[in-house]
mmCIF file with all atom_site columns, C-alpha atoms in Angstrom:
data_model
loop_
_atom_site.group_PDB
_atom_site.id
_atom_site.type_symbol
_atom_site.label_atom_id
_atom_site.label_alt_id
_atom_site.label_comp_id
_atom_site.label_asym_id
_atom_site.label_entity_id
_atom_site.label_seq_id
_atom_site.pdbx_PDB_ins_code
_atom_site.Cartn_x
_atom_site.Cartn_y
_atom_site.Cartn_z
_atom_site.occupancy
_atom_site.B_iso_or_equiv
_atom_site.pdbx_formal_charge
_atom_site.auth_seq_id
_atom_site.auth_comp_id
_atom_site.auth_asym_id
_atom_site.auth_atom_id
_atom_site.pdbx_PDB_model_num
ATOM 1   C CA . MET A 1 1   ? 0.000   0.000   0.000   1.00 0.00 ? 14  MET A CA 1
ATOM 2   C CA . LEU A 1 2   ? 2.799   2.441   0.823   1.00 0.00 ? 15  LEU A CA 1
ATOM 3   C CA . THR A 1 3   ? 5.415   3.124   -1.801  1.00 0.00 ? 16  THR A CA 1
ATOM 4   C CA . LYS A 1 4   ? 9.095   2.645   -1.069  1.00 0.00 ? 17  LYS A CA 1
ATOM 5   C CA . THR A 1 5   ? 9.392   6.436   -1.216  1.00 0.00 ? 18  THR A CA 1
ATOM 6   C CA . SER A 1 6   ? 6.866   6.801   1.609   1.00 0.00 ? 19  SER A CA 1
ATOM 7   C CA . GLU A 1 7   ? 8.621   4.136   3.679   1.00 0.00 ? 20  GLU A CA 1
ATOM 8   C CA . VAL A 1 8   ? 11.994  5.851   3.250   1.00 0.00 ? 21  VAL A CA 1
ATOM 9   C CA . GLY A 1 9   ? 10.372  9.215   4.024   1.00 0.00 ? 22  GLY A CA 1
ATOM 10  C CA . ILE A 1 10  ? 8.984   7.803   7.269   1.00 0.00 ? 23  ILE A CA 1
ATOM 11  C CA . GLN A 1 11  ? 12.406  6.352   8.115   1.00 0.00 ? 24  GLN A CA 1
ATOM 12  C CA . THR A 1 12  ? 14.007  9.735   7.396   1.00 0.00 ? 25  THR A CA 1
ATOM 13  C CA . LEU A 1 13  ? 11.698  11.591  9.759   1.00 0.00 ? 26  LEU A CA 1
ATOM 14  C CA . ILE A 1 14  ? 12.135  8.967   12.502  1.00 0.00 ? 27  ILE A CA 1
ATOM 15  C CA . TYR A 1 15  ? 15.907  9.155   11.985  1.00 0.00 ? 28  TYR A CA 1
ATOM 16  C CA . LEU A 1 16  ? 15.964  12.947  12.336  1.00 0.00 ? 29  LEU A CA 1
ATOM 17  C CA . SER A 1 17  ? 13.682  12.765  15.385  1.00 0.00 ? 30  SER A CA 1
ATOM 18  C CA . ALA A 1 18  ? 15.892  10.150  17.021  1.00 0.00 ? 31  ALA A CA 1
ATOM 19  C CA . LEU A 1 19  ? 19.026  12.254  16.523  1.00 0.00 ? 32  LEU A CA 1
ATOM 20  C CA . LYS A 1 20  ? 17.488  15.020  18.639  1.00 0.00 ? 33  LYS A CA 1
ATOM 21  C CA . SER A 1 21  ? 19.895  17.456  17.013  1.00 0.00 ? 34  SER A CA 1
ATOM 22  C CA . GLU A 1 22  ? 19.031  21.020  16.120  1.00 0.00 ? 35  GLU A CA 1
ATOM 23  C CA . GLU A 1 23  ? 21.934  21.066  13.658  1.00 0.00 ? 36  GLU A CA 1
ATOM 24  C CA . PRO A 1 24  ? 21.084  20.374  10.005  1.00 0.00 ? 37  PRO A CA 1
ATOM 25  C CA . VAL A 1 25  ? 21.824  16.858  8.791   1.00 0.00 ? 38  VAL A CA 1
ATOM 26  C CA . SER A 1 26  ? 22.887  16.379  5.183   1.00 0.00 ? 39  SER A CA 1
ATOM 27  C CA . PRO A 1 27  ? 20.776  14.119  2.970   1.00 0.00 ? 40  PRO A CA 1
ATOM 28  C CA . LYS A 1 28  ? 24.059  12.355  2.092   1.00 0.00 ? 41  LYS A CA 1
ATOM 29  C CA . ARG A 1 29  ? 24.577  11.370  5.757   1.00 0.00 ? 42  ARG A CA 1
ATOM 30  C CA . ILE A 1 30  ? 20.946  10.295  6.109   1.00 0.00 ? 43  ILE A CA 1
ATOM 31  C CA . ALA A 1 31  ? 21.264  8.211   2.925   1.00 0.00 ? 44  ALA A CA 1
ATOM 32  C CA . ALA A 1 32  ? 24.417  6.506   4.216   1.00 0.00 ? 45  ALA A CA 1
ATOM 33  C CA . ASP A 1 33  ? 22.895  5.751   7.619   1.00 0.00 ? 46  ASP A CA 1
ATOM 34  C CA . LEU A 1 34  ? 19.652  4.436   6.085   1.00 0.00 ? 47  LEU A CA 1
ATOM 35  C CA . ASN A 1 35  ? 21.498  2.532   3.341   1.00 0.00 ? 48  ASN A CA 1
ATOM 36  C CA . GLN A 1 36  ? 19.778  4.463   0.541   1.00 0.00 ? 49  GLN A CA 1
ATOM 37  C CA . SER A 1 37  ? 21.005  6.156   -2.616  1.00 0.00 ? 50  SER A CA 1
ATOM 38  C CA . PRO A 1 38  ? 22.035  9.785   -1.954  1.00 0.00 ? 51  PRO A CA 1
ATOM 39  C CA . SER A 1 39  ? 20.174  11.049  -5.044  1.00 0.00 ? 52  SER A CA 1
ATOM 40  C CA . TYR A 1 40  ? 17.023  9.143   -4.046  1.00 0.00 ? 53  TYR A CA 1
ATOM 41  C CA . LEU A 1 41  ? 17.204  10.482  -0.479  1.00 0.00 ? 54  LEU A CA 1
ATOM 42  C CA . SER A 1 42  ? 17.752  14.000  -1.844  1.00 0.00 ? 55  SER A CA 1
ATOM 43  C CA . LYS A 1 43  ? 14.569  13.687  -3.911  1.00 0.00 ? 56  LYS A CA 1
ATOM 44  C CA . ILE A 1 44  ? 12.629  12.537  -0.839  1.00 0.00 ? 57  ILE A CA 1
ATOM 45  C CA . THR A 1 45  ? 13.949  15.295  1.422   1.00 0.00 ? 58  THR A CA 1
ATOM 46  C CA . GLY A 1 46  ? 13.094  17.837  -1.301  1.00 0.00 ? 59  GLY A CA 1
ATOM 47  C CA . LEU A 1 47  ? 9.485   16.663  -1.316  1.00 0.00 ? 60  LEU A CA 1
ATOM 48  C CA . LEU A 1 48  ? 9.368   16.734  2.495   1.00 0.00 ? 61  LEU A CA 1
ATOM 49  C CA . VAL A 1 49  ? 10.734  20.307  2.460   1.00 0.00 ? 62  VAL A CA 1
ATOM 50  C CA . LYS A 1 50  ? 8.093   21.313  -0.104  1.00 0.00 ? 63  LYS A CA 1
ATOM 51  C CA . ALA A 1 51  ? 5.407   19.840  2.206   1.00 0.00 ? 64  ALA A CA 1
ATOM 52  C CA . ASN A 1 52  ? 6.838   21.819  5.158   1.00 0.00 ? 65  ASN A CA 1
ATOM 53  C CA . LEU A 1 53  ? 7.748   18.676  7.101   1.00 0.00 ? 66  LEU A CA 1
ATOM 54  C CA . LEU A 1 54  ? 11.465  19.497  6.840   1.00 0.00 ? 67  LEU A CA 1
ATOM 55  C CA . THR A 1 55  ? 13.348  22.777  6.643   1.00 0.00 ? 68  THR A CA 1
ATOM 56  C CA . ALA A 1 56  ? 16.305  23.059  4.256   1.00 0.00 ? 69  ALA A CA 1
ATOM 57  C CA . HIS A 1 57  ? 19.467  24.846  5.376   1.00 0.00 ? 70  HIS A CA 1
ATOM 58  C CA . ARG A 1 58  ? 21.995  25.988  2.761   1.00 0.00 ? 71  ARG A CA 1
ATOM 59  C CA . GLY A 1 59  ? 25.719  26.331  3.064   1.00 0.00 ? 72  GLY A CA 1
ATOM 60  C CA . VAL A 1 60  ? 28.757  24.276  4.012   1.00 0.00 ? 73  VAL A CA 1
ATOM 61  C CA . HIS A 1 61  ? 27.033  22.895  7.091   1.00 0.00 ? 74  HIS A CA 1
ATOM 62  C CA . GLY A 1 62  ? 23.649  22.725  5.394   1.00 0.00 ? 75  GLY A CA 1
ATOM 63  C CA . GLY A 1 63  ? 21.141  19.950  5.426   1.00 0.00 ? 76  GLY A CA 1
ATOM 64  C CA . VAL A 1 64  ? 17.650  19.431  6.767   1.00 0.00 ? 77  VAL A CA 1
ATOM 65  C CA . THR A 1 65  ? 15.905  19.678  10.123  1.00 0.00 ? 78  THR A CA 1
ATOM 66  C CA . LEU A 1 66  ? 12.364  18.899  11.207  1.00 0.00 ? 79  LEU A CA 1
ATOM 67  C CA . SER A 1 67  ? 9.938   21.769  10.571  1.00 0.00 ? 80  SER A CA 1
ATOM 68  C CA . ARG A 1 68  ? 7.750   20.773  13.494  1.00 0.00 ? 81  ARG A CA 1
ATOM 69  C CA . SER A 1 69  ? 7.647   18.513  16.477  1.00 0.00 ? 82  SER A CA 1
ATOM 70  C CA . PRO A 1 70  ? 7.557   14.741  15.746  1.00 0.00 ? 83  PRO A CA 1
ATOM 71  C CA . LYS A 1 71  ? 4.244   14.539  17.620  1.00 0.00 ? 84  LYS A CA 1
ATOM 72  C CA . ASP A 1 72  ? 2.776   16.984  15.077  1.00 0.00 ? 85  ASP A CA 1
ATOM 73  C CA . ILE A 1 73  ? 3.837   15.003  11.989  1.00 0.00 ? 86  ILE A CA 1
ATOM 74  C CA . THR A 1 74  ? 1.416   12.210  11.129  1.00 0.00 ? 87  THR A CA 1
ATOM 75  C CA . LEU A 1 75  ? 1.886   9.326   8.763   1.00 0.00 ? 88  LEU A CA 1
ATOM 76  C CA . LEU A 1 76  ? -0.861  10.908  6.664   1.00 0.00 ? 89  LEU A CA 1
ATOM 77  C CA . ASP A 1 77  ? 1.235   14.083  6.324   1.00 0.00 ? 90  ASP A CA 1
ATOM 78  C CA . ILE A 1 78  ? 4.211   12.047  5.124   1.00 0.00 ? 91  ILE A CA 1
ATOM 79  C CA . VAL A 1 79  ? 2.324   9.757   2.750   1.00 0.00 ? 92  VAL A CA 1
ATOM 80  C CA . GLN A 1 80  ? 0.439   12.618  1.137   1.00 0.00 ? 93  GLN A CA 1
ATOM 81  C CA . ALA A 1 81  ? 3.660   14.624  0.759   1.00 0.00 ? 94  ALA A CA 1
ATOM 82  C CA . LEU A 1 82  ? 5.309   11.708  -1.048  1.00 0.00 ? 95  LEU A CA 1
ATOM 83  C CA . GLN A 1 83  ? 2.442   9.927   -2.813  1.00 0.00 ? 96  GLN A CA 1
ATOM 84  C CA . GLY A 1 84  ? -0.079  12.733  -3.295  1.00 0.00 ? 97  GLY A CA 1
ATOM 85  C CA . LEU A 1 85  ? -3.529  13.111  -1.809  1.00 0.00 ? 98  LEU A CA 1
ATOM 86  C CA . ILE A 1 86  ? -5.200  9.873   -0.893  1.00 0.00 ? 99  ILE A CA 1
ATOM 87  C CA . THR A 1 87  ? -8.406  10.018  -2.876  1.00 0.00 ? 100 THR A CA 1
ATOM 88  C CA . GLY A 1 88  ? -10.882 7.525   -4.138  1.00 0.00 ? 101 GLY A CA 1
ATOM 89  C CA . ASN A 1 89  ? -13.316 8.309   -6.887  1.00 0.00 ? 102 ASN A CA 1
ATOM 90  C CA . TYR A 1 90  ? -14.374 5.057   -8.462  1.00 0.00 ? 103 TYR A CA 1
ATOM 91  C CA . CYS A 1 91  ? -17.713 5.902   -10.073 1.00 0.00 ? 104 CYS A CA 1
ATOM 92  C CA . ALA A 1 92  ? -19.137 8.591   -12.358 1.00 0.00 ? 105 ALA A CA 1
ATOM 93  C CA . ALA A 1 93  ? -21.270 10.051  -9.535  1.00 0.00 ? 106 ALA A CA 1
ATOM 94  C CA . THR A 1 94  ? -20.152 13.513  -8.436  1.00 0.00 ? 107 THR A CA 1
ATOM 95  C CA . ALA A 1 95  ? -21.199 15.965  -5.750  1.00 0.00 ? 108 ALA A CA 1
ATOM 96  C CA . HIS A 1 96  ? -23.045 17.946  -8.448  1.00 0.00 ? 109 HIS A CA 1
ATOM 97  C CA . HIS A 1 97  ? -24.863 14.893  -9.778  1.00 0.00 ? 110 HIS A CA 1
ATOM 98  C CA . PRO A 1 98  ? -25.267 12.466  -6.903  1.00 0.00 ? 111 PRO A CA 1
ATOM 99  C CA . GLU A 1 99  ? -26.264 9.071   -8.099  1.00 0.00 ? 112 GLU A CA 1
ATOM 100 C CA . PRO A 1 100 ? -26.393 5.741   -6.340  1.00 0.00 ? 113 PRO A CA 1
ATOM 101 C CA . VAL A 1 101 ? -22.953 4.168   -6.401  1.00 0.00 ? 114 VAL A CA 1
ATOM 102 C CA . CYS A 1 102 ? -21.949 0.567   -6.936  1.00 0.00 ? 115 CYS A CA 1
ATOM 103 C CA . ALA A 1 103 ? -20.899 -1.775  -4.131  1.00 0.00 ? 116 ALA A CA 1
ATOM 104 C CA . PHE A 1 104 ? -17.259 -1.468  -5.225  1.00 0.00 ? 117 PHE A CA 1
ATOM 105 C CA . HIS A 1 105 ? -17.429 2.313   -4.752  1.00 0.00 ? 118 HIS A CA 1
ATOM 106 C CA . SER A 1 106 ? -18.950 1.838   -1.294  1.00 0.00 ? 119 SER A CA 1
ATOM 107 C CA . ALA A 1 107 ? -16.226 -0.637  -0.344  1.00 0.00 ? 120 ALA A CA 1
ATOM 108 C CA . MET A 1 108 ? -13.456 1.670   -1.615  1.00 0.00 ? 121 MET A CA 1
ATOM 109 C CA . ARG A 1 109 ? -14.994 4.634   0.245   1.00 0.00 ? 122 ARG A CA 1
ATOM 110 C CA . GLU A 1 110 ? -14.762 2.544   3.427   1.00 0.00 ? 123 GLU A CA 1
ATOM 111 C CA . VAL A 1 111 ? -11.128 1.583   2.682   1.00 0.00 ? 124 VAL A CA 1
ATOM 112 C CA . HIS A 1 112 ? -10.358 5.274   2.082   1.00 0.00 ? 125 HIS A CA 1
ATOM 113 C CA . ARG A 1 113 ? -11.950 6.338   5.379   1.00 0.00 ? 126 ARG A CA 1
ATOM 114 C CA . VAL A 1 114 ? -10.126 3.664   7.409   1.00 0.00 ? 127 VAL A CA 1
ATOM 115 C CA . THR A 1 115 ? -6.794  4.461   5.706   1.00 0.00 ? 128 THR A CA 1
ATOM 116 C CA . ILE A 1 116 ? -7.119  8.196   6.392   1.00 0.00 ? 129 ILE A CA 1
ATOM 117 C CA . ASP A 1 117 ? -8.183  7.571   10.014  1.00 0.00 ? 130 ASP A CA 1
ATOM 118 C CA . THR A 1 118 ? -5.279  5.190   10.687  1.00 0.00 ? 131 THR A CA 1
ATOM 119 C CA . LEU A 1 119 ? -2.587  7.321   9.038   1.00 0.00 ? 132 LEU A CA 1
ATOM 120 C CA . SER A 1 120 ? -3.916  10.396  10.868  1.00 0.00 ? 133 SER A CA 1
ATOM 121 C CA . LYS A 1 121 ? -3.727  8.840   14.308  1.00 0.00 ? 134 LYS A CA 1
ATOM 122 C CA . TRP A 1 122 ? -0.047  7.722   14.141  1.00 0.00 ? 135 TRP A CA 1
ATOM 123 C CA . SER A 1 123 ? 2.691   10.357  14.490  1.00 0.00 ? 136 SER A CA 1
ATOM 124 C CA . VAL A 1 124 ? 6.456   10.153  14.052  1.00 0.00 ? 137 VAL A CA 1
ATOM 125 C CA . ALA A 1 125 ? 6.720   10.486  17.849  1.00 0.00 ? 138 ALA A CA 1
ATOM 126 C CA . ASP A 1 126 ? 4.448   7.428   18.296  1.00 0.00 ? 139 ASP A CA 1
ATOM 127 C CA . LEU A 1 127 ? 6.678   5.338   16.029  1.00 0.00 ? 140 LEU A CA 1
ATOM 128 C CA . LEU A 1 128 ? 9.824   6.579   17.745  1.00 0.00 ? 141 LEU A CA 1
ATOM 129 C CA . ALA A 1 129 ? 8.395   5.762   21.180  1.00 0.00 ? 142 ALA A CA 1
ATOM 130 C CA . ASN A 1 130 ? 7.870   2.094   20.242  1.00 0.00 ? 143 ASN A CA 1
ATOM 131 C CA . PRO A 1 131 ? 10.805  1.025   18.059  1.00 0.00 ? 144 PRO A CA 1
ATOM 132 C CA . THR A 1 132 ? 10.304  -2.658  18.861  1.00 0.00 ? 145 THR A CA 1
ATOM 133 C CA . SER A 1 133 ? 7.300   -4.507  17.524  1.00 0.00 ? 146 SER A CA 1
ATOM 134 C CA . ARG A 1 134 ? 4.714   -5.540  20.087  1.00 0.00 ? 147 ARG A CA 1
ATOM 135 C CA . GLU A 1 135 ? 3.640   -8.337  17.785  1.00 0.00 ? 148 GLU A CA 1
ATOM 136 C CA . PRO A 1 136 ? 5.828   -11.125 16.425  1.00 0.00 ? 149 PRO A CA 1
ATOM 137 C CA . ILE A 1 137 ? 7.035   -10.647 12.873  1.00 0.00 ? 150 ILE A CA 1
ATOM 138 C CA . SER A 1 138 ? 6.202   -13.547 10.580  1.00 0.00 ? 151 SER A CA 1
ATOM 139 C CA . GLN A 1 139 ? 9.048   -15.944 9.955   1.00 0.00 ? 152 GLN A CA 1
ATOM 140 C CA . GLY A 1 140 ? 11.420  -14.736 7.268   1.00 0.00 ? 153 GLY A CA 1
ATOM 141 C CA . ALA A 1 141 ? 10.133  -11.149 7.375   1.00 0.00 ? 154 ALA A CA 1
ATOM 142 C CA . ARG A 1 142 ? 12.523  -8.309  8.079   1.00 0.00 ? 155 ARG A CA 1
ATOM 143 C CA . CYS A 1 143 ? 11.484  -5.184  9.968   1.00 0.00 ? 156 CYS A CA 1
ATOM 144 C CA . LYS A 1 144 ? 11.867  -2.163  7.678   1.00 0.00 ? 157 LYS A CA 1
ATOM 145 C CA . MET A 1 145 ? 12.463  0.081   10.686  1.00 0.00 ? 158 MET A CA 1
ATOM 146 C CA . GLU A 1 146 ? 15.111  -2.210  12.243  1.00 0.00 ? 159 GLU A CA 1
ATOM 147 C CA . ALA A 1 147 ? 17.942  0.106   11.218  1.00 0.00 ? 160 ALA A CA 1
ATOM 148 C CA . LEU A 1 148 ? 16.445  2.867   13.356  1.00 0.00 ? 161 LEU A CA 1
ATOM 149 C CA . ARG A 1 149 ? 16.138  0.927   16.616  1.00 0.00 ? 162 ARG A CA 1
ATOM 150 C CA . SER A 1 150 ? 19.541  1.830   18.090  1.00 0.00 ? 163 SER A CA 1
ATOM 151 C CA . LEU A 1 151 ? 18.934  5.516   17.366  1.00 0.00 ? 164 LEU A CA 1
ATOM 152 C CA . ALA A 1 152 ? 15.446  5.371   18.850  1.00 0.00 ? 165 ALA A CA 1
ATOM 153 C CA . ARG A 1 153 ? 16.875  3.838   22.003  1.00 0.00 ? 166 ARG A CA 1
ATOM 154 C CA . GLY A 1 154 ? 19.302  6.733   22.302  1.00 0.00 ? 167 GLY A CA 1
ATOM 155 C CA . GLY A 1 155 ? 22.323  5.022   20.709  1.00 0.00 ? 168 GLY A CA 1
ATOM 156 C CA . ASN A 1 156 ? 24.810  7.046   18.736  1.00 0.00 ? 169 ASN A CA 1
ATOM 157 C CA . GLU A 1 157 ? 25.723  4.257   16.342  1.00 0.00 ? 170 GLU A CA 1
ATOM 158 C CA . SER A 1 158 ? 25.080  4.553   12.652  1.00 0.00 ? 171 SER A CA 1
ATOM 159 C CA . ALA A 1 159 ? 21.562  3.390   11.840  1.00 0.00 ? 172 ALA A CA 1
ATOM 160 C CA . ALA A 1 160 ? 22.892  1.077   9.155   1.00 0.00 ? 173 ALA A CA 1
ATOM 161 C CA . SER A 1 161 ? 25.032  -0.946  11.568  1.00 0.00 ? 174 SER A CA 1
#
């Protein structure tokens, strides 16, 4: 459901929150610590700056910082910044010409509502507060946020280690 870009964007914001630094962090450093391509990470941070989730700082010691508190950044903010607005219009009916909609449209409207509600209720701070899964991960699966656990626990190690 989420694109890789959204997942990396979420990781980026958790990473910056975990660092608890007011100094700008370069996208190159973030990319190295998250084991991502620097150009790809630069594209993601650019989109997050445009959405006012990050602030860009120019110069020799430039980079990015959070634009707001991690508790004020929801997963919905991140996903919509990186994937666009989550919309669902599956039938020809419009607000100007309301018509009965098909069962598929009704089902997709429900999926849309639940998705928006869930992404709105989780913040970056919530994810940072619980870096370890409360539920077992299925055998063979790898946690996509694993690289951030040491940072979330207050470690200073590189997230990629």
